[in-house]
Amino acid sequence: MVDALGSACLLLGAFLMLSGGVGVLRFPDFFTRMHAAGVTETLATTLILFGLMLIAGWNIVSFKLVLILLFIMITSPVASHALAKAALHGKLQPLVDERDEQ
């Protein structure tokens, strides 16, 4: 049962990574692409690492995976925020649909 749950987490994480890649290719501007990459990367990485922890069982490998997960959870949002601030500082403006402003 634990292996099946771990495999399900791995598959769902892989699907989210794939959907994030499609979002990066399909979205129209930098900010929406960065959002697709940042959000799916954080969630997909969490699911993949959680699935690996379930399959590995509780040992030193799981402890190392928890440390990797903590590192990703801290650095990914910070990196996304830094990229967005740098883009805004570089005068890159988000695309806005004129119909949304009415």
PDB file of N, CA and C in Angstrom:
ATOM      1  N   MET A   1       0.823  -1.206   0.000  1.00  0.00           N
ATOM      2  CA  MET A   1       0.000   0.000   0.000  1.00  0.00           C
ATOM      3  C   MET A   1       0.861   1.261   0.000  1.00  0.00           C
ATOM      4  N   VAL A   2       1.932   1.259   0.786  1.00  0.00           N
ATOM      5  CA  VAL A   2       2.813   2.417   0.862  1.00  0.00           C
ATOM      6  C   VAL A   2       3.529   2.620  -0.471  1.00  0.00           C
ATOM      7  N   ASP A   3       3.939   1.524  -1.112  1.00  0.00           N
ATOM      8  CA  ASP A   3       4.593   1.642  -2.414  1.00  0.00           C
ATOM      9  C   ASP A   3       3.645   2.194  -3.474  1.00  0.00           C
ATOM     10  N   ALA A   4       2.387   1.792  -3.409  1.00  0.00           N
ATOM     11  CA  ALA A   4       1.407   2.302  -4.368  1.00  0.00           C
ATOM     12  C   ALA A   4       1.176   3.794  -4.160  1.00  0.00           C
ATOM     13  N   LEU A   5       1.109   4.231  -2.909  1.00  0.00           N
ATOM     14  CA  LEU A   5       0.950   5.657  -2.624  1.00  0.00           C
ATOM     15  C   LEU A   5       2.185   6.443  -3.069  1.00  0.00           C
ATOM     16  N   GLY A   6       3.362   5.874  -2.826  1.00  0.00           N
ATOM     17  CA  GLY A   6       4.602   6.515  -3.274  1.00  0.00           C
ATOM     18  C   GLY A   6       4.665   6.625  -4.786  1.00  0.00           C
ATOM     19  N   SER A   7       4.251   5.561  -5.475  1.00  0.00           N
ATOM     20  CA  SER A   7       4.238   5.590  -6.941  1.00  0.00           C
ATOM     21  C   SER A   7       3.226   6.608  -7.462  1.00  0.00           C
ATOM     22  N   ALA A   8       2.085   6.713  -6.792  1.00  0.00           N
ATOM     23  CA  ALA A   8       1.071   7.701  -7.194  1.00  0.00           C
ATOM     24  C   ALA A   8       1.618   9.125  -7.025  1.00  0.00           C
ATOM     25  N   CYS A   9       2.332   9.365  -5.944  1.00  0.00           N
ATOM     26  CA  CYS A   9       2.933  10.691  -5.737  1.00  0.00           C
ATOM     27  C   CYS A   9       3.973  10.991  -6.817  1.00  0.00           C
ATOM     28  N   LEU A  10       4.772   9.987  -7.179  1.00  0.00           N
ATOM     29  CA  LEU A  10       5.764  10.182  -8.236  1.00  0.00           C
ATOM     30  C   LEU A  10       5.101  10.491  -9.569  1.00  0.00           C
ATOM     31  N   LEU A  11       4.051   9.753  -9.898  1.00  0.00           N
ATOM     32  CA  LEU A  11       3.362   9.987 -11.165  1.00  0.00           C
ATOM     33  C   LEU A  11       2.683  11.356 -11.200  1.00  0.00           C
ATOM     34  N   LEU A  12       2.037  11.729 -10.109  1.00  0.00           N
ATOM     35  CA  LEU A  12       1.391  13.039 -10.055  1.00  0.00           C
ATOM     36  C   LEU A  12       2.420  14.163 -10.130  1.00  0.00           C
ATOM     37  N   GLY A  13       3.539  13.991  -9.454  1.00  0.00           N
ATOM     38  CA  GLY A  13       4.607  14.985  -9.528  1.00  0.00           C
ATOM     39  C   GLY A  13       5.179  15.106 -10.933  1.00  0.00           C
ATOM     40  N   ALA A  14       5.350  13.974 -11.607  1.00  0.00           N
ATOM     41  CA  ALA A  14       5.846  14.009 -12.986  1.00  0.00           C
ATOM     42  C   ALA A  14       4.836  14.695 -13.907  1.00  0.00           C
ATOM     43  N   PHE A  15       3.548  14.424 -13.694  1.00  0.00           N
ATOM     44  CA  PHE A  15       2.517  15.088 -14.494  1.00  0.00           C
ATOM     45  C   PHE A  15       2.534  16.598 -14.268  1.00  0.00           C
ATOM     46  N   LEU A  16       2.701  17.022 -13.022  1.00  0.00           N
ATOM     47  CA  LEU A  16       2.751  18.459 -12.733  1.00  0.00           C
ATOM     48  C   LEU A  16       3.979  19.115 -13.349  1.00  0.00           C
ATOM     49  N   MET A  17       5.103  18.413 -13.353  1.00  0.00           N
ATOM     50  CA  MET A  17       6.294  18.952 -14.013  1.00  0.00           C
ATOM     51  C   MET A  17       6.042  19.119 -15.506  1.00  0.00           C
ATOM     52  N   LEU A  18       5.404  18.133 -16.094  1.00  0.00           N
ATOM     53  CA  LEU A  18       5.081  18.205 -17.517  1.00  0.00           C
ATOM     54  C   LEU A  18       4.114  19.359 -17.805  1.00  0.00           C
ATOM     55  N   SER A  19       3.099  19.511 -16.981  1.00  0.00           N
ATOM     56  CA  SER A  19       2.147  20.603 -17.192  1.00  0.00           C
ATOM     57  C   SER A  19       2.816  21.963 -16.978  1.00  0.00           C
ATOM     58  N   GLY A  20       3.752  22.047 -16.068  1.00  0.00           N
ATOM     59  CA  GLY A  20       4.502  23.296 -15.893  1.00  0.00           C
ATOM     60  C   GLY A  20       5.342  23.616 -17.111  1.00  0.00           C
ATOM     61  N   GLY A  21       5.936  22.595 -17.723  1.00  0.00           N
ATOM     62  CA  GLY A  21       6.695  22.808 -18.949  1.00  0.00           C
ATOM     63  C   GLY A  21       5.817  23.278 -20.089  1.00  0.00           C
ATOM     64  N   VAL A  22       4.627  22.714 -20.196  1.00  0.00           N
ATOM     65  CA  VAL A  22       3.682  23.165 -21.216  1.00  0.00           C
ATOM     66  C   VAL A  22       3.265  24.609 -20.946  1.00  0.00           C
ATOM     67  N   GLY A  23       3.059  24.952 -19.685  1.00  0.00           N
ATOM     68  CA  GLY A  23       2.708  26.324 -19.334  1.00  0.00           C
ATOM     69  C   GLY A  23       3.810  27.312 -19.691  1.00  0.00           C
ATOM     70  N   VAL A  24       5.061  26.916 -19.490  1.00  0.00           N
ATOM     71  CA  VAL A  24       6.176  27.790 -19.843  1.00  0.00           C
ATOM     72  C   VAL A  24       6.205  28.026 -21.353  1.00  0.00           C
ATOM     73  N   LEU A  25       5.871  27.016 -22.120  1.00  0.00           N
ATOM     74  CA  LEU A  25       5.871  27.161 -23.573  1.00  0.00           C
ATOM     75  C   LEU A  25       4.657  27.920 -24.098  1.00  0.00           C
ATOM     76  N   ARG A  26       3.517  27.798 -23.440  1.00  0.00           N
ATOM     77  CA  ARG A  26       2.274  28.339 -23.981  1.00  0.00           C
ATOM     78  C   ARG A  26       1.883  29.721 -23.470  1.00  0.00           C
ATOM     79  N   PHE A  27       2.307  30.089 -22.272  1.00  0.00           N
ATOM     80  CA  PHE A  27       1.870  31.368 -21.723  1.00  0.00           C
ATOM     81  C   PHE A  27       2.527  32.535 -22.450  1.00  0.00           C
ATOM     82  N   PRO A  28       1.840  33.703 -22.473  1.00  0.00           N
ATOM     83  CA  PRO A  28       2.262  34.777 -23.375  1.00  0.00           C
ATOM     84  C   PRO A  28       3.427  35.645 -22.909  1.00  0.00           C
ATOM     85  N   ASP A  29       3.628  35.823 -21.619  1.00  0.00           N
ATOM     86  CA  ASP A  29       4.682  36.747 -21.199  1.00  0.00           C
ATOM     87  C   ASP A  29       5.520  36.149 -20.074  1.00  0.00           C
ATOM     88  N   PHE A  30       6.546  36.895 -19.702  1.00  0.00           N
ATOM     89  CA  PHE A  30       7.517  36.433 -18.722  1.00  0.00           C
ATOM     90  C   PHE A  30       6.873  36.103 -17.374  1.00  0.00           C
ATOM     91  N   PHE A  31       5.984  36.950 -16.921  1.00  0.00           N
ATOM     92  CA  PHE A  31       5.437  36.801 -15.574  1.00  0.00           C
ATOM     93  C   PHE A  31       4.532  35.575 -15.460  1.00  0.00           C
ATOM     94  N   THR A  32       3.707  35.323 -16.455  1.00  0.00           N
ATOM     95  CA  THR A  32       2.862  34.121 -16.401  1.00  0.00           C
ATOM     96  C   THR A  32       3.690  32.864 -16.571  1.00  0.00           C
ATOM     97  N   ARG A  33       4.722  32.930 -17.392  1.00  0.00           N
ATOM     98  CA  ARG A  33       5.621  31.776 -17.542  1.00  0.00           C
ATOM     99  C   ARG A  33       6.363  31.483 -16.241  1.00  0.00           C
ATOM    100  N   MET A  34       6.813  32.549 -15.588  1.00  0.00           N
ATOM    101  CA  MET A  34       7.520  32.362 -14.321  1.00  0.00           C
ATOM    102  C   MET A  34       6.588  31.792 -13.250  1.00  0.00           C
ATOM    103  N   HIS A  35       5.333  32.228 -13.269  1.00  0.00           N
ATOM    104  CA  HIS A  35       4.358  31.697 -12.321  1.00  0.00           C
ATOM    105  C   HIS A  35       4.129  30.206 -12.563  1.00  0.00           C
ATOM    106  N   ALA A  36       3.971  29.830 -13.832  1.00  0.00           N
ATOM    107  CA  ALA A  36       3.767  28.417 -14.157  1.00  0.00           C
ATOM    108  C   ALA A  36       4.960  27.576 -13.712  1.00  0.00           C
ATOM    109  N   ALA A  37       6.147  28.070 -13.964  1.00  0.00           N
ATOM    110  CA  ALA A  37       7.342  27.316 -13.594  1.00  0.00           C
ATOM    111  C   ALA A  37       7.522  27.247 -12.083  1.00  0.00           C
ATOM    112  N   GLY A  38       7.320  28.363 -11.401  1.00  0.00           N
ATOM    113  CA  GLY A  38       7.568  28.403  -9.956  1.00  0.00           C
ATOM    114  C   GLY A  38       6.584  27.582  -9.152  1.00  0.00           C
ATOM    115  N   VAL A  39       5.312  27.720  -9.453  1.00  0.00           N
ATOM    116  CA  VAL A  39       4.292  27.012  -8.677  1.00  0.00           C
ATOM    117  C   VAL A  39       4.348  25.505  -8.939  1.00  0.00           C
ATOM    118  N   THR A  40       4.424  25.133 -10.202  1.00  0.00           N
ATOM    119  CA  THR A  40       4.444  23.695 -10.484  1.00  0.00           C
ATOM    120  C   THR A  40       5.740  23.049 -10.023  1.00  0.00           C
ATOM    121  N   GLU A  41       6.837  23.798 -10.087  1.00  0.00           N
ATOM    122  CA  GLU A  41       8.104  23.227  -9.633  1.00  0.00           C
ATOM    123  C   GLU A  41       8.069  22.942  -8.135  1.00  0.00           C
ATOM    124  N   THR A  42       7.521  23.855  -7.366  1.00  0.00           N
ATOM    125  CA  THR A  42       7.470  23.652  -5.924  1.00  0.00           C
ATOM    126  C   THR A  42       6.541  22.495  -5.559  1.00  0.00           C
ATOM    127  N   LEU A  43       5.351  22.466  -6.126  1.00  0.00           N
ATOM    128  CA  LEU A  43       4.400  21.401  -5.806  1.00  0.00           C
ATOM    129  C   LEU A  43       4.864  20.054  -6.348  1.00  0.00           C
ATOM    130  N   ALA A  44       5.356  20.032  -7.582  1.00  0.00           N
ATOM    131  CA  ALA A  44       5.792  18.772  -8.178  1.00  0.00           C
ATOM    132  C   ALA A  44       7.006  18.207  -7.445  1.00  0.00           C
ATOM    133  N   THR A  45       7.934  19.063  -7.080  1.00  0.00           N
ATOM    134  CA  THR A  45       9.103  18.598  -6.333  1.00  0.00           C
ATOM    135  C   THR A  45       8.695  18.037  -4.977  1.00  0.00           C
ATOM    136  N   THR A  46       7.742  18.683  -4.329  1.00  0.00           N
ATOM    137  CA  THR A  46       7.249  18.183  -3.046  1.00  0.00           C
ATOM    138  C   THR A  46       6.640  16.794  -3.207  1.00  0.00           C
ATOM    139  N   LEU A  47       5.812  16.610  -4.218  1.00  0.00           N
ATOM    140  CA  LEU A  47       5.188  15.301  -4.436  1.00  0.00           C
ATOM    141  C   LEU A  47       6.218  14.238  -4.788  1.00  0.00           C
ATOM    142  N   ILE A  48       7.169  14.585  -5.637  1.00  0.00           N
ATOM    143  CA  ILE A  48       8.188  13.608  -6.025  1.00  0.00           C
ATOM    144  C   ILE A  48       9.038  13.213  -4.824  1.00  0.00           C
ATOM    145  N   LEU A  49       9.475  14.173  -4.049  1.00  0.00           N
ATOM    146  CA  LEU A  49      10.299  13.846  -2.875  1.00  0.00           C
ATOM    147  C   LEU A  49       9.498  13.078  -1.831  1.00  0.00           C
ATOM    148  N   PHE A  50       8.230  13.434  -1.656  1.00  0.00           N
ATOM    149  CA  PHE A  50       7.383  12.698  -0.719  1.00  0.00           C
ATOM    150  C   PHE A  50       7.194  11.252  -1.181  1.00  0.00           C
ATOM    151  N   GLY A  51       6.992  11.059  -2.477  1.00  0.00           N
ATOM    152  CA  GLY A  51       6.883   9.702  -3.015  1.00  0.00           C
ATOM    153  C   GLY A  51       8.157   8.905  -2.823  1.00  0.00           C
ATOM    154  N   LEU A  52       9.290   9.548  -3.026  1.00  0.00           N
ATOM    155  CA  LEU A  52      10.569   8.857  -2.797  1.00  0.00           C
ATOM    156  C   LEU A  52      10.754   8.501  -1.326  1.00  0.00           C
ATOM    157  N   MET A  53      10.306   9.385  -0.434  1.00  0.00           N
ATOM    158  CA  MET A  53      10.399   9.086   1.002  1.00  0.00           C
ATOM    159  C   MET A  53       9.538   7.885   1.366  1.00  0.00           C
ATOM    160  N   LEU A  54       8.341   7.815   0.789  1.00  0.00           N
ATOM    161  CA  LEU A  54       7.468   6.673   1.075  1.00  0.00           C
ATOM    162  C   LEU A  54       8.071   5.365   0.575  1.00  0.00           C
ATOM    163  N   ILE A  55       8.654   5.403  -0.601  1.00  0.00           N
ATOM    164  CA  ILE A  55       9.243   4.182  -1.165  1.00  0.00           C
ATOM    165  C   ILE A  55      10.501   3.776  -0.411  1.00  0.00           C
ATOM    166  N   ALA A  56      11.313   4.752   0.013  1.00  0.00           N
ATOM    167  CA  ALA A  56      12.574   4.438   0.690  1.00  0.00           C
ATOM    168  C   ALA A  56      12.371   3.951   2.118  1.00  0.00           C
ATOM    169  N   GLY A  57      11.264   4.324   2.747  1.00  0.00           N
ATOM    170  CA  GLY A  57      11.093   3.985   4.157  1.00  0.00           C
ATOM    171  C   GLY A  57      11.827   5.000   5.012  1.00  0.00           C
ATOM    172  N   TRP A  58      11.693   4.855   6.334  1.00  0.00           N
ATOM    173  CA  TRP A  58      12.330   5.820   7.218  1.00  0.00           C
ATOM    174  C   TRP A  58      13.756   5.391   7.513  1.00  0.00           C
ATOM    175  N   ASN A  59      14.717   6.093   6.903  1.00  0.00           N
ATOM    176  CA  ASN A  59      16.139   5.846   7.119  1.00  0.00           C
ATOM    177  C   ASN A  59      16.896   7.133   6.794  1.00  0.00           C
ATOM    178  N   ILE A  60      18.205   7.026   6.638  1.00  0.00           N
ATOM    179  CA  ILE A  60      19.015   8.221   6.387  1.00  0.00           C
ATOM    180  C   ILE A  60      18.673   8.858   5.044  1.00  0.00           C
ATOM    181  N   VAL A  61      18.245   8.053   4.088  1.00  0.00           N
ATOM    182  CA  VAL A  61      17.853   8.587   2.773  1.00  0.00           C
ATOM    183  C   VAL A  61      16.644   9.506   2.920  1.00  0.00           C
ATOM    184  N   SER A  62      15.665   9.093   3.698  1.00  0.00           N
ATOM    185  CA  SER A  62      14.481   9.929   3.923  1.00  0.00           C
ATOM    186  C   SER A  62      14.849  11.233   4.620  1.00  0.00           C
ATOM    187  N   PHE A  63      15.766  11.161   5.552  1.00  0.00           N
ATOM    188  CA  PHE A  63      16.220  12.367   6.235  1.00  0.00           C
ATOM    189  C   PHE A  63      16.863  13.337   5.250  1.00  0.00           C
ATOM    190  N   LYS A  64      17.679  12.818   4.363  1.00  0.00           N
ATOM    191  CA  LYS A  64      18.310  13.663   3.350  1.00  0.00           C
ATOM    192  C   LYS A  64      17.276  14.237   2.394  1.00  0.00           C
ATOM    193  N   LEU A  65      16.263  13.460   2.051  1.00  0.00           N
ATOM    194  CA  LEU A  65      15.197  13.954   1.183  1.00  0.00           C
ATOM    195  C   LEU A  65      14.402  15.067   1.865  1.00  0.00           C
ATOM    196  N   VAL A  66      14.207  14.960   3.176  1.00  0.00           N
ATOM    197  CA  VAL A  66      13.524  16.028   3.921  1.00  0.00           C
ATOM    198  C   VAL A  66      14.358  17.307   3.889  1.00  0.00           C
ATOM    199  N   LEU A  67      15.672  17.167   4.033  1.00  0.00           N
ATOM    200  CA  LEU A  67      16.537  18.349   3.965  1.00  0.00           C
ATOM    201  C   LEU A  67      16.488  18.992   2.582  1.00  0.00           C
ATOM    202  N   ILE A  68      16.479  18.180   1.537  1.00  0.00           N
ATOM    203  CA  ILE A  68      16.360  18.707   0.177  1.00  0.00           C
ATOM    204  C   ILE A  68      15.023  19.418   0.007  1.00  0.00           C
ATOM    205  N   LEU A  69      13.958  18.815   0.530  1.00  0.00           N
ATOM    206  CA  LEU A  69      12.630  19.422   0.435  1.00  0.00           C
ATOM    207  C   LEU A  69      12.586  20.774   1.143  1.00  0.00           C
ATOM    208  N   LEU A  70      13.164  20.859   2.321  1.00  0.00           N
ATOM    209  CA  LEU A  70      13.207  22.144   3.038  1.00  0.00           C
ATOM    210  C   LEU A  70      13.981  23.190   2.248  1.00  0.00           C
ATOM    211  N   PHE A  71      15.088  22.777   1.652  1.00  0.00           N
ATOM    212  CA  PHE A  71      15.885  23.698   0.843  1.00  0.00           C
ATOM    213  C   PHE A  71      15.076  24.214  -0.348  1.00  0.00           C
ATOM    214  N   ILE A  72      14.376  23.321  -1.031  1.00  0.00           N
ATOM    215  CA  ILE A  72      13.566  23.710  -2.189  1.00  0.00           C
ATOM    216  C   ILE A  72      12.430  24.636  -1.758  1.00  0.00           C
ATOM    217  N   MET A  73      11.777  24.320  -0.646  1.00  0.00           N
ATOM    218  CA  MET A  73      10.649  25.134  -0.182  1.00  0.00           C
ATOM    219  C   MET A  73      11.080  26.547   0.215  1.00  0.00           C
ATOM    220  N   ILE A  74      12.313  26.713   0.607  1.00  0.00           N
ATOM    221  CA  ILE A  74      12.806  28.045   0.970  1.00  0.00           C
ATOM    222  C   ILE A  74      13.320  28.787  -0.257  1.00  0.00           C
ATOM    223  N   THR A  75      14.099  28.112  -1.102  1.00  0.00           N
ATOM    224  CA  THR A  75      14.768  28.817  -2.190  1.00  0.00           C
ATOM    225  C   THR A  75      13.892  29.074  -3.408  1.00  0.00           C
ATOM    226  N   SER A  76      12.946  28.203  -3.709  1.00  0.00           N
ATOM    227  CA  SER A  76      12.147  28.381  -4.923  1.00  0.00           C
ATOM    228  C   SER A  76      11.284  29.647  -4.884  1.00  0.00           C
ATOM    229  N   PRO A  77      10.521  29.903  -3.822  1.00  0.00           N
ATOM    230  CA  PRO A  77       9.755  31.161  -3.793  1.00  0.00           C
ATOM    231  C   PRO A  77      10.651  32.404  -3.765  1.00  0.00           C
ATOM    232  N   VAL A  78      11.780  32.307  -3.091  1.00  0.00           N
ATOM    233  CA  VAL A  78      12.692  33.451  -3.035  1.00  0.00           C
ATOM    234  C   VAL A  78      13.266  33.734  -4.423  1.00  0.00           C
ATOM    235  N   ALA A  79      13.638  32.690  -5.146  1.00  0.00           N
ATOM    236  CA  ALA A  79      14.177  32.870  -6.492  1.00  0.00           C
ATOM    237  C   ALA A  79      13.115  33.438  -7.440  1.00  0.00           C
ATOM    238  N   SER A  80      11.894  32.949  -7.340  1.00  0.00           N
ATOM    239  CA  SER A  80      10.817  33.475  -8.184  1.00  0.00           C
ATOM    240  C   SER A  80      10.569  34.957  -7.888  1.00  0.00           C
ATOM    241  N   HIS A  81      10.565  35.312  -6.624  1.00  0.00           N
ATOM    242  CA  HIS A  81      10.366  36.708  -6.243  1.00  0.00           C
ATOM    243  C   HIS A  81      11.514  37.581  -6.757  1.00  0.00           C
ATOM    244  N   ALA A  82      12.749  37.094  -6.635  1.00  0.00           N
ATOM    245  CA  ALA A  82      13.896  37.869  -7.107  1.00  0.00           C
ATOM    246  C   ALA A  82      13.842  38.065  -8.619  1.00  0.00           C
ATOM    247  N   LEU A  83      13.428  37.039  -9.352  1.00  0.00           N
ATOM    248  CA  LEU A  83      13.306  37.169 -10.808  1.00  0.00           C
ATOM    249  C   LEU A  83      12.236  38.189 -11.180  1.00  0.00           C
ATOM    250  N   ALA A  84      11.115  38.148 -10.505  1.00  0.00           N
ATOM    251  CA  ALA A  84      10.035  39.098 -10.798  1.00  0.00           C
ATOM    252  C   ALA A  84      10.464  40.530 -10.477  1.00  0.00           C
ATOM    253  N   LYS A  85      11.122  40.722  -9.353  1.00  0.00           N
ATOM    254  CA  LYS A  85      11.584  42.069  -8.995  1.00  0.00           C
ATOM    255  C   LYS A  85      12.633  42.570  -9.985  1.00  0.00           C
ATOM    256  N   ALA A  86      13.518  41.693 -10.429  1.00  0.00           N
ATOM    257  CA  ALA A  86      14.528  42.091 -11.405  1.00  0.00           C
ATOM    258  C   ALA A  86      13.877  42.450 -12.737  1.00  0.00           C
ATOM    259  N   ALA A  87      12.862  41.707 -13.130  1.00  0.00           N
ATOM    260  CA  ALA A  87      12.164  42.011 -14.378  1.00  0.00           C
ATOM    261  C   ALA A  87      11.449  43.355 -14.281  1.00  0.00           C
ATOM    262  N   LEU A  88      10.801  43.617 -13.160  1.00  0.00           N
ATOM    263  CA  LEU A  88      10.133  44.906 -12.984  1.00  0.00           C
ATOM    264  C   LEU A  88      11.143  46.053 -12.916  1.00  0.00           C
ATOM    265  N   HIS A  89      12.270  45.802 -12.269  1.00  0.00           N
ATOM    266  CA  HIS A  89      13.322  46.818 -12.193  1.00  0.00           C
ATOM    267  C   HIS A  89      13.904  47.103 -13.578  1.00  0.00           C
ATOM    268  N   GLY A  90      13.925  46.082 -14.430  1.00  0.00           N
ATOM    269  CA  GLY A  90      14.408  46.241 -15.799  1.00  0.00           C
ATOM    270  C   GLY A  90      13.350  46.777 -16.745  1.00  0.00           C
ATOM    271  N   LYS A  91      12.253  47.278 -16.204  1.00  0.00           N
ATOM    272  CA  LYS A  91      11.166  47.909 -16.967  1.00  0.00           C
ATOM    273  C   LYS A  91      10.385  46.930 -17.840  1.00  0.00           C
ATOM    274  N   LEU A  92      10.370  45.671 -17.479  1.00  0.00           N
ATOM    275  CA  LEU A  92       9.545  44.697 -18.186  1.00  0.00           C
ATOM    276  C   LEU A  92       8.148  44.737 -17.582  1.00  0.00           C
ATOM    277  N   GLN A  93       7.162  45.061 -18.387  1.00  0.00           N
ATOM    278  CA  GLN A  93       5.793  45.191 -17.918  1.00  0.00           C
ATOM    279  C   GLN A  93       4.984  43.949 -18.279  1.00  0.00           C
ATOM    280  N   PRO A  94       4.103  43.517 -17.386  1.00  0.00           N
ATOM    281  CA  PRO A  94       3.251  42.371 -17.712  1.00  0.00           C
ATOM    282  C   PRO A  94       2.243  42.731 -18.806  1.00  0.00           C
ATOM    283  N   LEU A  95       1.882  41.732 -19.608  1.00  0.00           N
ATOM    284  CA  LEU A  95       0.837  41.938 -20.605  1.00  0.00           C
ATOM    285  C   LEU A  95      -0.498  42.015 -19.894  1.00  0.00           C
ATOM    286  N   VAL A  96      -1.284  43.028 -20.227  1.00  0.00           N
ATOM    287  CA  VAL A  96      -2.591  43.216 -19.619  1.00  0.00           C
ATOM    288  C   VAL A  96      -3.627  43.271 -20.731  1.00  0.00           C
ATOM    289  N   ASP A  97      -4.641  42.471 -20.597  1.00  0.00           N
ATOM    290  CA  ASP A  97      -5.728  42.482 -21.568  1.00  0.00           C
ATOM    291  C   ASP A  97      -6.592  43.707 -21.303  1.00  0.00           C
ATOM    292  N   GLU A  98      -6.859  44.482 -22.352  1.00  0.00           N
ATOM    293  CA  GLU A  98      -7.631  45.713 -22.181  1.00  0.00           C
ATOM    294  C   GLU A  98      -9.054  45.434 -21.725  1.00  0.00           C
ATOM    295  N   ARG A  99      -9.581  44.255 -22.021  1.00  0.00           N
ATOM    296  CA  ARG A  99     -10.927  43.914 -21.572  1.00  0.00           C
ATOM    297  C   ARG A  99     -10.992  43.735 -20.052  1.00  0.00           C
ATOM    298  N   ASP A 100      -9.857  43.366 -19.436  1.00  0.00           N
ATOM    299  CA  ASP A 100      -9.829  43.184 -17.982  1.00  0.00           C
ATOM    300  C   ASP A 100      -9.838  44.513 -17.239  1.00  0.00           C
ATOM    301  N   GLU A 101      -9.426  45.580 -17.881  1.00  0.00           N
ATOM    302  CA  GLU A 101      -9.339  46.874 -17.206  1.00  0.00           C
ATOM    303  C   GLU A 101     -10.671  47.599 -17.135  1.00  0.00           C
ATOM    304  N   GLN A 102     -11.679  47.162 -17.880  1.00  0.00           N
ATOM    305  CA  GLN A 102     -12.956  47.857 -17.903  1.00  0.00           C
ATOM    306  C   GLN A 102     -13.826  47.485 -16.746  1.00  0.00           C
TER     307      GLN A 102
END
